[in-house]
JSON list of C-alpha atoms in Angstrom, two decimals:
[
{"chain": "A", "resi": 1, "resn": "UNK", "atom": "CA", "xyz": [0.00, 0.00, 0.00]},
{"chain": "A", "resi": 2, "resn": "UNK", "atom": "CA", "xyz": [1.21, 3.48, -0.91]},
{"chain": "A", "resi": 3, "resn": "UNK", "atom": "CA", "xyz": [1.61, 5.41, 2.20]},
{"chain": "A", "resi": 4, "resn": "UNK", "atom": "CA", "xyz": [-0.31, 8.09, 0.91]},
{"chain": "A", "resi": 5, "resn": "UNK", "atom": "CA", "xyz": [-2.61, 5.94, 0.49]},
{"chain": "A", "resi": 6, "resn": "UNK", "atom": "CA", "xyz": [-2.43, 4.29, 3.80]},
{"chain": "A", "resi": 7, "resn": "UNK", "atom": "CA", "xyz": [-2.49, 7.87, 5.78]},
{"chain": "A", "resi": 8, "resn": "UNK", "atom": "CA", "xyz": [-5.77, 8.76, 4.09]},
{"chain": "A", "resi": 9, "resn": "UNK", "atom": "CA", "xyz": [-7.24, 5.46, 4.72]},
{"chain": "A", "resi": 10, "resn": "UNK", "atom": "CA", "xyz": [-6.20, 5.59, 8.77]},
{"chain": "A", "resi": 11, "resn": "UNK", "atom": "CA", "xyz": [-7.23, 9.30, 8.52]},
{"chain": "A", "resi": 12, "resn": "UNK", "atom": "CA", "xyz": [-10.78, 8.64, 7.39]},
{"chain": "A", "resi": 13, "resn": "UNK", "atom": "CA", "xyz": [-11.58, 5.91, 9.90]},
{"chain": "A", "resi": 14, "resn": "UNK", "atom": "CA", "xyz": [-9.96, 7.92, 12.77]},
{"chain": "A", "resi": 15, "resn": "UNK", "atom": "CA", "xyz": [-11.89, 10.93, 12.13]},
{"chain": "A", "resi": 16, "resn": "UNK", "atom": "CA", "xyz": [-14.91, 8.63, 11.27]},
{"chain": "A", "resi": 17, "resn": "UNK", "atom": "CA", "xyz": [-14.51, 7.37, 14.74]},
{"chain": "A", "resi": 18, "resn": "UNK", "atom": "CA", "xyz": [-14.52, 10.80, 16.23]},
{"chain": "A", "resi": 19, "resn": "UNK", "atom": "CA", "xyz": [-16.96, 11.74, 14.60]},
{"chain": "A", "resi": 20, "resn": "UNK", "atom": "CA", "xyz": [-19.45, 8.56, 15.60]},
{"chain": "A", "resi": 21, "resn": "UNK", "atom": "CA", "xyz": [-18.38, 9.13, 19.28]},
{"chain": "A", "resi": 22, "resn": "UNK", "atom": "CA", "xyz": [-18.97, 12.88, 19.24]},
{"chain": "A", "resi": 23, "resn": "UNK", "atom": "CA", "xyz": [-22.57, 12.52, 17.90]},
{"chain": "A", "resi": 24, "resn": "UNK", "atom": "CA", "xyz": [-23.36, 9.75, 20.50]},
{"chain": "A", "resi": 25, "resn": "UNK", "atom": "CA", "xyz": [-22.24, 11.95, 23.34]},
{"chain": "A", "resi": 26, "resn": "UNK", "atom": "CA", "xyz": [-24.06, 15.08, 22.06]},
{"chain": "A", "resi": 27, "resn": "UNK", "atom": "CA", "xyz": [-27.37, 12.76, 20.74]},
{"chain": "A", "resi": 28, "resn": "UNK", "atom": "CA", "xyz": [-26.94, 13.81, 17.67]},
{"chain": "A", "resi": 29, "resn": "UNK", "atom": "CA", "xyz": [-28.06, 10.49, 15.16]},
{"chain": "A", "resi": 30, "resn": "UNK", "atom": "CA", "xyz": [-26.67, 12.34, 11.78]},
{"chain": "A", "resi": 31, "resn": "UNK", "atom": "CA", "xyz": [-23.18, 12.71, 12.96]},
{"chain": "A", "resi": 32, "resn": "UNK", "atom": "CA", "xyz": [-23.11, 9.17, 14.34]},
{"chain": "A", "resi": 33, "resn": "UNK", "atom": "CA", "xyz": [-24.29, 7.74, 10.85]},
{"chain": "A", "resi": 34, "resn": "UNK", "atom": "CA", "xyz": [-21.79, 10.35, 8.71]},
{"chain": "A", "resi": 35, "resn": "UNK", "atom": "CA", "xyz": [-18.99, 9.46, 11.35]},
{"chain": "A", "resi": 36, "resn": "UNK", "atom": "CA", "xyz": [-19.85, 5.56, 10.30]},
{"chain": "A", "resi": 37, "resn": "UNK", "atom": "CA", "xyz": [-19.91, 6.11, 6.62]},
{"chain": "A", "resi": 38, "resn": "UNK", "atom": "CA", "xyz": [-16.30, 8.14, 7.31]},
{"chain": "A", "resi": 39, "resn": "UNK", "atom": "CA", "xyz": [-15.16, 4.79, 8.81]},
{"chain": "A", "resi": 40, "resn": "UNK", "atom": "CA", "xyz": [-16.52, 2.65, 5.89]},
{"chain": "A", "resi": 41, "resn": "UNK", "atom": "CA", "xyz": [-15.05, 4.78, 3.38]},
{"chain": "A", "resi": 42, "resn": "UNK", "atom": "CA", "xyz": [-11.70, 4.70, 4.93]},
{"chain": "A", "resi": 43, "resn": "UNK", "atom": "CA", "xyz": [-12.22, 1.03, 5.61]},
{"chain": "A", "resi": 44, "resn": "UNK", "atom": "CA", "xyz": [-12.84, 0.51, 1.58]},
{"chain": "A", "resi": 45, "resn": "UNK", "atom": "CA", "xyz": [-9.71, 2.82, 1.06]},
{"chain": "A", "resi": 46, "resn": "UNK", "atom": "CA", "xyz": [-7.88, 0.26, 2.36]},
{"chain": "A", "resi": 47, "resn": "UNK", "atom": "CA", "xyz": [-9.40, -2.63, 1.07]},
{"chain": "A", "resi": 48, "resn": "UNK", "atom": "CA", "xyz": [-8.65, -1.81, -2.04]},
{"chain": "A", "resi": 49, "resn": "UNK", "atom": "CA", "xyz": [-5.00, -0.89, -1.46]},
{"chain": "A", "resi": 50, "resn": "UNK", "atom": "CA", "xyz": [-4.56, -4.16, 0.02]},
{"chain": "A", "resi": 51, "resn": "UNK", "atom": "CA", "xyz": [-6.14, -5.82, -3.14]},
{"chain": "A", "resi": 52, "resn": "UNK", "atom": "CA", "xyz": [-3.92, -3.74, -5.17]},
{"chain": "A", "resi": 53, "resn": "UNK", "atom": "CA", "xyz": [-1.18, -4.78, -2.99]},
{"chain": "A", "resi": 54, "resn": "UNK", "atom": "CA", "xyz": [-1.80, -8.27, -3.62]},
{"chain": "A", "resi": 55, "resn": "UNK", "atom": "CA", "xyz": [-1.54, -8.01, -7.71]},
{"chain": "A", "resi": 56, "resn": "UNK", "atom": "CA", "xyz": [1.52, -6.45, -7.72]},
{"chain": "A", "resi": 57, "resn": "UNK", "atom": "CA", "xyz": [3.63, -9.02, -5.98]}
]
């Protein structure tokens, strides 16, 4: 995996993460679910890095 790549992915699921906590502390349902589809996108990020990854070795 790049580490571009790799920094964006871990970015994206960290902030996703923050996100989803700070909207369950504050009640707030539409934060939770857009801090969940952060960590999903981040998640697929590296997915396919890792399938990319895989091809090139």
């Amino acid at each position: 995996m790049s580490g571009t790549e790799k920094t964006k992915a871990h970015a994206e699921q960290a902030m996703g993460k923050a996100k989803e906590a700070m909207g369950r502390m504050a009640g707030n349902e539409r934060m939770t679910a857009d801090g969940h589809a952060d960590q999903a996108k981040g998640n697929a990020r590296q997915a396919k890095e890792d399938i990319k990854d895989t091809f090139r070795h």
